[in-house]
Structures are given as C-alpha cells and as structure tokens.
C-alpha cells in the first residue's frame, strides 16, 4: 500500500466535479487548505477535503509540504505534580492524555521523516523555561505543545484552539 499524500492549496481555488475547469464547481477551497491526494488526471488532482467531499483541483494550485528532515519538538503539556485539567466524570488527568496523544503524534511524524524530540516522555515536571530552552538549543523548526483545556466557568465552551508565535501557515494546517 502507498502512503497517504497530504497537499495544500497555494491559492483560493475551486473544487470541481470532474477533472475539467468547465465542470460543476462543488466548493470553494481557501488558500492553505490541507487535502488528501487520491489520484491525478491530466492537469488536475482528485482530492478529499477534511469534510469528506471529493473533487478535482487544478494541480498547479497544490503543493506538497513535507516534514522530512524538519526538527519538531513535541511538548506533552503538564506532568508530574502538575496534572492539568481533571475530567469531571472519570477524573482523567490532562497530563496523561497529553502524553498519550504526544506519543501517537511522534510516531506519525517520525514515519513522515521528521526528527522528533519530546520535552518529556514520562510523568515528570518540566519547567516552561526548560521546555523553551530545549526547543531553542535544538534549533527546532516547530514547537507543538499539546493540551486538553477545560473551561468550567463557561459550560458552552467547546472546540479547539491553536496559538502561534511566528508560523500562521503551520497553525492553520494544525487547526
């Protein structure tokens, strides 16, 4: 079996029903949208959007962005005596879920060719300063800190958050 190929749009474009710009437009696709490549035909690439919708995009509107040879720091938030949020029903500790998620992400990134360094690989406390120092000393291309936040005073809160310092393209792809 072949590896899944992830591509990104280089500009706002259209998703067409057929591999032809005169065919029905199924959707508008914004710049920097991640898609999964299915096949190619002529000057078009058949893709699957995150919504599950399948259609054709002009191949020149797509680019492959690889993590190969990139240095990525994965930071499973909290740890040790710092539990983070605690689940209401099952009393699950955020620090444990963060570490499990980080381990899964590390496997995916390594399989894609990245050099991955974790700030912690067990249940220990690592200061924020030490997390940042590690990232800086390794000259990381990206620092991804994983958290499962809660908002006990805002019962209607839901969804995800993505914060970034420099790379909004990376933040948009993650989000």
Coordinates of N, CA and C in Angstrom, one line a residue:
X1 N 0.8 -1.2 0.0 CA 0.0 0.0 0.0 C 0.9 1.2 0.0
X2 N 0.4 2.3 -0.6 CA 1.1 3.6 -0.6 C 0.8 4.5 0.5
X3 N 1.7 5.4 0.9 CA 1.4 6.3 2.0 C 0.4 7.4 1.5
X4 N -0.3 7.8 2.5 CA -1.3 8.9 2.2 C -0.5 10.2 1.9
X5 N -0.9 10.9 0.8 CA -0.2 12.1 0.5 C -1.1 13.3 0.9
X6 N -0.5 14.2 1.6 CA -1.2 15.4 2.1 C -0.7 16.6 1.3
X7 N -1.6 17.4 0.7 CA -1.2 18.5 -0.1 C -1.9 19.8 0.5
X8 N -1.4 20.9 0.1 CA -2.0 22.2 0.5 C -2.3 23.1 -0.7
X9 N -3.4 23.8 -0.7 CA -3.7 24.8 -1.7 C -2.8 26.0 -1.6
X10 N -2.3 26.4 -2.8 CA -1.4 27.6 -2.8 C -2.1 28.9 -3.0
X11 N -3.4 28.8 -3.3 CA -4.3 30.0 -3.6 C -5.7 29.6 -3.4
X12 N -6.6 30.5 -3.3 CA -8.0 30.2 -3.3 C -8.3 29.5 -4.6
X13 N -9.1 28.5 -4.6 CA -9.4 27.7 -5.8 C -10.7 27.1 -5.7
X14 N -11.1 26.4 -6.7 CA -12.4 25.7 -6.8 C -12.2 24.2 -6.8
X15 N -13.2 23.5 -6.2 CA -13.2 22.0 -6.2 C -14.2 21.7 -7.3
X16 N -13.8 21.0 -8.3 CA -14.6 20.6 -9.5 C -15.1 19.2 -9.4
X17 N -16.3 19.0 -10.0 CA -16.9 17.7 -10.0 C -16.1 16.7 -10.9
X18 N -15.5 17.2 -12.0 CA -14.7 16.4 -12.9 C -13.3 17.1 -13.1
X19 N -12.4 16.4 -13.7 CA -11.1 16.9 -14.0 C -11.1 17.9 -15.1
X20 N -11.9 19.0 -15.0 CA -12.1 19.9 -16.1 C -12.7 21.2 -15.4
X21 N -12.0 22.3 -15.7 CA -12.5 23.6 -15.1 C -13.8 24.1 -15.6
X22 N -14.4 23.4 -16.6 CA -15.7 23.8 -17.1 C -16.8 22.9 -16.5
X23 N -16.4 22.0 -15.6 CA -17.4 21.2 -15.0 C -18.0 21.9 -13.8
X24 N -18.9 21.3 -13.1 CA -19.6 21.9 -12.0 C -18.7 22.2 -10.8
X25 N -18.8 23.4 -10.3 CA -18.0 23.7 -9.1 C -18.7 23.2 -7.8
X26 N -18.0 22.3 -7.1 CA -18.6 21.7 -5.9 C -18.5 22.6 -4.7
X27 N -17.3 23.3 -4.6 CA -17.0 24.1 -3.4 C -15.9 25.0 -3.7
X28 N -15.8 26.1 -2.9 CA -14.6 27.0 -2.9 C -13.7 26.5 -1.9
X29 N -12.4 26.5 -2.2 CA -11.4 26.0 -1.3 C -10.4 27.1 -1.0
X30 N -10.2 27.5 0.3 CA -9.3 28.6 0.6 C -7.9 28.2 0.5
X31 N -7.0 29.2 0.3 CA -5.6 29.1 0.3 C -5.1 28.4 1.6
X32 N -4.1 27.6 1.5 CA -3.5 26.8 2.7 C -4.4 25.8 3.3
X33 N -5.4 25.3 2.5 CA -6.3 24.2 3.0 C -5.6 22.9 2.7
X34 N -5.6 22.1 3.7 CA -5.0 20.7 3.6 C -6.0 19.8 2.9
X35 N -5.5 19.0 2.0 CA -6.3 18.0 1.3 C -5.5 16.7 1.2
X36 N -6.3 15.6 1.0 CA -5.6 14.3 0.8 C -5.7 14.0 -0.7
X37 N -4.5 13.7 -1.3 CA -4.5 13.3 -2.7 C -5.0 11.9 -3.0
X38 N -5.9 11.8 -3.9 CA -6.4 10.5 -4.3 C -5.8 10.0 -5.6
X39 N -5.8 10.8 -6.6 CA -5.2 10.4 -7.9 C -5.0 11.6 -8.8
X40 N -4.4 11.5 -9.9 CA -4.2 12.6 -10.8 C -4.7 12.2 -12.2
X41 N -5.1 13.3 -13.0 CA -5.6 13.1 -14.3 C -5.3 14.3 -15.1
X42 N -4.4 14.3 -16.1 CA -4.1 15.5 -16.8 C -3.5 16.6 -15.9
X43 N -4.1 17.8 -16.0 CA -3.6 18.9 -15.1 C -4.4 19.0 -13.8
X44 N -5.1 18.0 -13.4 CA -6.0 18.0 -12.2 C -5.6 16.9 -11.3
X45 N -5.8 17.2 -10.0 CA -5.6 16.2 -8.9 C -6.9 16.0 -8.2
X46 N -7.3 14.7 -8.1 CA -8.5 14.4 -7.3 C -8.1 14.4 -5.8
X47 N -8.9 15.1 -5.0 CA -8.6 15.2 -3.6 C -9.8 15.0 -2.7
X48 N -9.5 14.7 -1.5 CA -10.6 14.6 -0.5 C -10.4 15.7 0.5
X49 N -11.4 16.5 0.8 CA -11.3 17.6 1.8 C -11.6 17.0 3.2
X50 N -11.2 17.7 4.2 CA -11.4 17.3 5.6 C -12.9 17.0 5.8
X51 N -13.8 17.6 5.1 CA -15.2 17.4 5.3 C -15.6 16.0 4.7
X52 N -14.7 15.4 3.9 CA -15.0 14.2 3.3 C -15.4 14.3 1.8
X53 N -15.7 15.6 1.4 CA -16.0 15.8 0.0 C -14.9 15.5 -0.9
X54 N -15.2 14.9 -2.1 CA -14.2 14.5 -3.1 C -14.4 15.3 -4.4
X55 N -13.4 15.8 -5.0 CA -13.5 16.5 -6.2 C -12.1 16.7 -6.8
X56 N -12.1 17.6 -7.8 CA -10.8 17.8 -8.6 C -10.4 19.2 -8.4
X57 N -9.1 19.4 -8.3 CA -8.5 20.7 -8.1 C -7.3 20.8 -9.2
X58 N -7.2 22.0 -9.8 CA -6.1 22.1 -10.8 C -4.7 21.8 -10.0
X59 N -3.9 21.0 -10.6 CA -2.7 20.5 -10.0 C -1.7 21.7 -9.6
X60 N -1.7 22.8 -10.4 CA -0.8 23.9 -10.2 C -1.3 24.7 -8.9
X61 N -2.5 24.4 -8.4 CA -2.9 25.0 -7.2 C -2.6 24.3 -5.9
X62 N -1.8 23.2 -6.1 CA -1.5 22.3 -4.9 C 0.0 22.2 -4.7
X63 N 0.4 22.1 -3.5 CA 1.9 21.9 -3.2 C 2.0 20.9 -2.1
X64 N 3.1 20.1 -2.1 CA 3.4 19.1 -1.1 C 4.3 19.7 -0.1
X65 N 3.9 19.7 1.1 CA 4.7 20.3 2.2 C 5.1 19.1 3.1
X66 N 6.4 18.9 3.2 CA 6.9 17.7 3.9 C 7.5 18.1 5.2
X67 N 7.5 17.2 6.2 CA 8.2 17.4 7.5 C 9.5 16.7 7.4
X68 N 9.8 16.1 6.3 CA 11.1 15.3 6.2 C 12.2 16.3 6.5
X69 N 13.1 15.8 7.4 CA 14.3 16.5 7.8 C 14.1 17.7 8.6
X70 N 12.8 17.9 9.1 CA 12.5 19.0 10.0 C 12.7 18.5 11.4
X71 N 13.1 19.5 12.3 CA 13.2 19.2 13.7 C 12.0 19.7 14.4
X72 N 11.2 18.8 15.0 CA 10.0 19.2 15.7 C 10.0 18.8 17.1
X73 N 9.7 19.7 18.0 CA 9.7 19.5 19.4 C 8.2 19.2 19.8
X74 N 7.9 18.1 20.4 CA 6.6 17.8 20.9 C 6.6 17.9 22.4
X75 N 5.7 18.8 22.9 CA 5.6 19.1 24.3 C 4.3 18.6 24.9
X76 N 4.3 17.4 25.5 CA 3.0 17.0 26.2 C 2.9 17.8 27.4
X77 N 1.9 18.7 27.4 CA 1.7 19.7 28.5 C 1.5 19.0 29.8
X78 N 1.9 19.8 30.9 CA 1.8 19.4 32.3 C 2.8 18.3 32.6
X79 N 2.5 17.5 33.6 CA 3.3 16.3 34.0 C 3.7 16.4 35.5
X80 N 4.0 15.2 36.0 CA 4.3 15.1 37.5 C 3.2 15.6 38.3
X81 N 3.5 16.5 39.3 CA 2.5 17.1 40.2 C 1.6 18.1 39.5
X82 N 1.9 18.5 38.3 CA 1.1 19.4 37.6 C 0.2 18.6 36.7
X83 N -1.1 18.3 37.2 CA -2.0 17.4 36.5 C -2.7 18.0 35.3
X84 N -2.8 19.3 35.3 CA -3.6 20.0 34.3 C -5.0 19.8 34.6
X85 N -5.9 19.9 33.7 CA -7.4 19.7 33.9 C -7.6 18.3 34.3
X86 N -8.7 18.1 35.1 CA -9.1 16.8 35.6 C -10.5 16.5 35.1
X87 N -10.8 15.4 34.4 CA -12.1 15.1 33.9 C -13.2 15.0 35.0
X88 N -14.3 15.5 34.7 CA -15.4 15.6 35.6 C -15.9 14.2 36.0
X89 N -16.2 13.3 35.0 CA -16.8 12.0 35.2 C -15.8 11.0 35.6
X90 N -14.7 10.8 34.8 CA -13.7 9.7 35.0 C -12.5 10.2 35.8
X91 N -12.4 11.5 36.1 CA -11.2 12.0 36.8 C -9.9 11.8 36.0
X92 N -10.0 11.7 34.7 CA -8.9 11.6 33.8 C -8.0 12.8 33.9
X93 N -6.7 12.6 34.0 CA -5.8 13.8 34.2 C -5.3 14.2 32.8
X94 N -5.3 15.5 32.6 CA -4.9 16.1 31.3 C -3.4 15.6 31.0
X95 N -2.5 15.6 32.0 CA -1.1 15.3 31.7 C -1.0 13.9 31.1
X96 N -1.9 13.0 31.5 CA -1.8 11.6 30.9 C -2.3 11.6 29.5
X97 N -3.4 12.2 29.2 CA -3.9 12.3 27.8 C -3.0 13.0 26.9
X98 N -2.4 14.1 27.4 CA -1.4 14.8 26.6 C -0.2 13.9 26.2
X99 N 0.3 13.1 27.1 CA 1.4 12.2 26.9 C 1.0 11.1 25.9
X100 N -0.2 10.6 26.0 CA -0.6 9.6 25.1 C -0.8 10.1 23.6
X101 N -1.4 11.3 23.6 CA -1.5 12.0 22.3 C -0.2 12.3 21.7
X102 N 0.8 12.8 22.5 CA 2.1 13.1 22.0 C 2.8 11.9 21.4
X103 N 2.7 10.8 22.1 CA 3.3 9.5 21.6 C 2.8 9.1 20.3
X104 N 1.5 9.3 20.1 CA 0.9 8.9 18.8 C 1.4 9.9 17.7
X105 N 1.5 11.2 18.0 CA 1.9 12.2 17.1 C 3.4 12.0 16.7
X106 N 4.2 11.6 17.7 CA 5.6 11.3 17.5 C 5.8 10.2 16.4
X107 N 5.0 9.2 16.6 CA 5.1 8.0 15.6 C 4.8 8.5 14.2
X108 N 3.7 9.3 14.1 CA 3.3 9.8 12.8 C 4.4 10.7 12.1
X109 N 4.9 11.6 12.9 CA 5.9 12.5 12.4 C 7.2 11.8 12.1
X110 N 7.7 10.8 12.9 CA 8.9 10.0 12.6 C 8.7 9.2 11.3
X111 N 7.5 8.6 11.2 CA 7.2 7.9 9.9 C 7.2 8.8 8.7
X112 N 6.9 10.1 8.9 CA 7.0 11.0 7.8 C 8.4 11.6 7.5
X113 N 9.4 11.2 8.3 CA 10.7 11.6 8.1 C 11.2 12.7 9.0
X114 N 10.4 13.2 9.9 CA 10.9 14.3 10.8 C 11.8 13.7 11.9
X115 N 12.6 14.6 12.4 CA 13.4 14.4 13.6 C 12.5 14.9 14.8
X116 N 12.1 14.1 15.7 CA 11.2 14.5 16.7 C 11.8 14.3 18.1
X117 N 11.7 15.4 18.9 CA 12.2 15.4 20.3 C 11.1 15.8 21.2
X118 N 10.9 15.0 22.2 CA 9.8 15.3 23.2 C 10.4 16.0 24.4
X119 N 9.6 16.9 24.9 CA 10.1 17.6 26.2 C 10.0 16.7 27.4
X120 N 9.1 15.8 27.3 CA 9.0 14.7 28.4 C 8.5 13.5 27.8
X121 N 9.0 12.3 28.3 CA 8.5 11.0 27.8 C 7.9 10.2 28.9
X122 N 7.8 10.8 30.1 CA 7.2 10.1 31.2 C 6.5 11.2 32.1
X123 N 6.1 10.8 33.2 CA 5.3 11.6 34.1 C 6.2 12.5 35.0
X124 N 6.8 13.4 34.4 CA 7.7 14.3 35.2 C 7.3 15.8 35.0
X125 N 7.7 16.6 35.9 CA 7.5 18.1 35.8 C 8.7 18.6 35.0
X126 N 8.4 19.4 34.0 CA 9.4 20.1 33.2 C 9.0 21.6 33.2
X127 N 9.9 22.5 33.6 CA 9.5 23.9 33.7 C 9.3 24.4 32.3
X128 N 8.5 25.5 32.2 CA 8.3 26.1 30.9 C 9.6 26.6 30.3
X129 N 10.4 27.2 31.2 CA 11.7 27.7 30.7 C 12.6 26.5 30.1
X130 N 12.6 25.4 30.7 CA 13.3 24.2 30.2 C 12.7 23.7 28.9
X131 N 11.4 23.8 28.8 CA 10.8 23.4 27.5 C 11.2 24.3 26.4
X132 N 11.2 25.6 26.6 CA 11.6 26.5 25.6 C 13.1 26.4 25.3
X133 N 13.9 26.3 26.4 CA 15.4 26.1 26.2 C 15.7 24.9 25.3
X134 N 15.0 23.8 25.5 CA 15.3 22.6 24.7 C 15.0 22.9 23.2
X135 N 13.9 23.6 23.0 CA 13.5 23.9 21.6 C 14.5 24.8 21.0
X136 N 14.9 25.8 21.7 CA 15.9 26.7 21.2 C 17.3 26.1 20.9
X137 N 17.7 25.2 21.8 CA 19.0 24.6 21.7 C 19.1 23.6 20.5
X138 N 17.9 23.0 20.2 CA 17.9 22.1 19.1 C 17.6 22.8 17.7
X139 N 17.4 24.1 17.8 CA 17.1 24.9 16.6 C 15.8 24.3 15.9
X140 N 14.8 24.1 16.7 CA 13.6 23.4 16.1 C 12.9 24.2 15.1
X141 N 12.4 23.5 14.1 CA 11.5 24.1 13.0 C 10.1 24.4 13.6
X142 N 9.7 23.6 14.5 CA 8.4 23.8 15.1 C 8.4 23.3 16.6
X143 N 7.6 23.9 17.4 CA 7.4 23.5 18.8 C 5.9 23.4 18.9
X144 N 5.4 22.2 19.2 CA 4.0 21.9 19.4 C 3.7 21.4 20.8
X145 N 3.0 22.2 21.5 CA 2.6 21.9 22.9 C 1.1 21.4 22.9
X146 N 0.9 20.2 23.4 CA -0.4 19.6 23.4 C -1.1 19.7 24.8
X147 N -2.3 20.2 24.7 CA -3.1 20.4 25.9 C -4.6 20.1 25.6
X148 N -5.3 19.6 26.6 CA -6.7 19.4 26.6 C -7.3 20.3 27.7
X149 N -7.6 21.5 27.3 CA -8.1 22.5 28.3 C -9.5 22.3 28.7
X150 N -9.9 22.9 29.8 CA -11.3 23.0 30.2 C -11.7 24.4 30.5
X151 N -13.0 24.6 30.6 CA -13.5 26.0 30.9 C -14.7 25.8 31.8
X152 N -14.4 25.5 33.1 CA -15.5 25.1 34.0 C -16.5 26.3 34.2
X153 N -16.1 27.5 34.0 CA -17.0 28.7 34.2 C -17.7 29.0 32.9
X154 N -17.4 28.3 31.8 CA -18.1 28.5 30.5 C -18.6 27.2 30.0
X155 N -19.8 26.7 30.5 CA -20.3 25.4 30.1 C -20.5 25.2 28.6
X156 N -20.7 26.3 27.9 CA -21.0 26.2 26.5 C -19.7 26.1 25.6
X157 N -18.5 26.2 26.3 CA -17.2 26.2 25.6 C -17.0 24.8 25.0
X158 N -16.6 24.8 23.7 CA -16.2 23.6 23.0 C -15.3 23.9 21.9
X159 N -14.7 22.9 21.3 CA -13.8 23.2 20.1 C -12.4 23.1 20.4
X160 N -11.6 23.6 19.5 CA -10.1 23.6 19.6 C -9.6 25.0 19.5
X161 N -8.3 25.2 20.1 CA -7.6 26.4 20.0 C -6.2 26.1 19.4
X162 N -5.7 27.0 18.6 CA -4.4 26.9 18.1 C -3.7 28.3 18.2
X163 N -2.7 28.3 19.0 CA -1.9 29.5 19.2 C -0.6 29.4 18.5
X164 N -0.1 30.5 18.0 CA 1.2 30.5 17.3 C 1.9 31.8 17.5
X165 N 3.2 31.7 17.3 CA 4.1 32.9 17.5 C 4.5 33.4 16.2
X166 N 5.1 32.6 15.3 CA 5.6 33.1 14.0 C 4.9 32.5 12.8
X167 N 4.6 31.2 12.8 CA 4.2 30.5 11.6 C 2.7 30.3 11.6
X168 N 1.9 31.2 11.0 CA 0.5 31.1 10.9 C 0.1 30.0 9.9
X169 N 0.9 29.7 8.9 CA 0.6 28.7 7.9 C 0.6 27.3 8.7
X170 N 1.6 27.1 9.5 CA 1.6 25.8 10.3 C 0.4 25.8 11.2
X171 N 0.1 26.9 11.9 CA -1.1 26.9 12.8 C -2.4 26.7 12.1
X172 N -2.5 27.2 10.9 CA -3.7 27.0 10.1 C -3.8 25.5 9.7
X173 N -2.7 24.9 9.4 CA -2.7 23.5 9.0 C -3.1 22.6 10.2
X174 N -2.6 22.9 11.3 CA -2.9 22.2 12.5 C -4.4 22.3 12.9
X175 N -4.8 23.6 12.8 CA -6.2 23.9 13.2 C -7.2 23.2 12.3

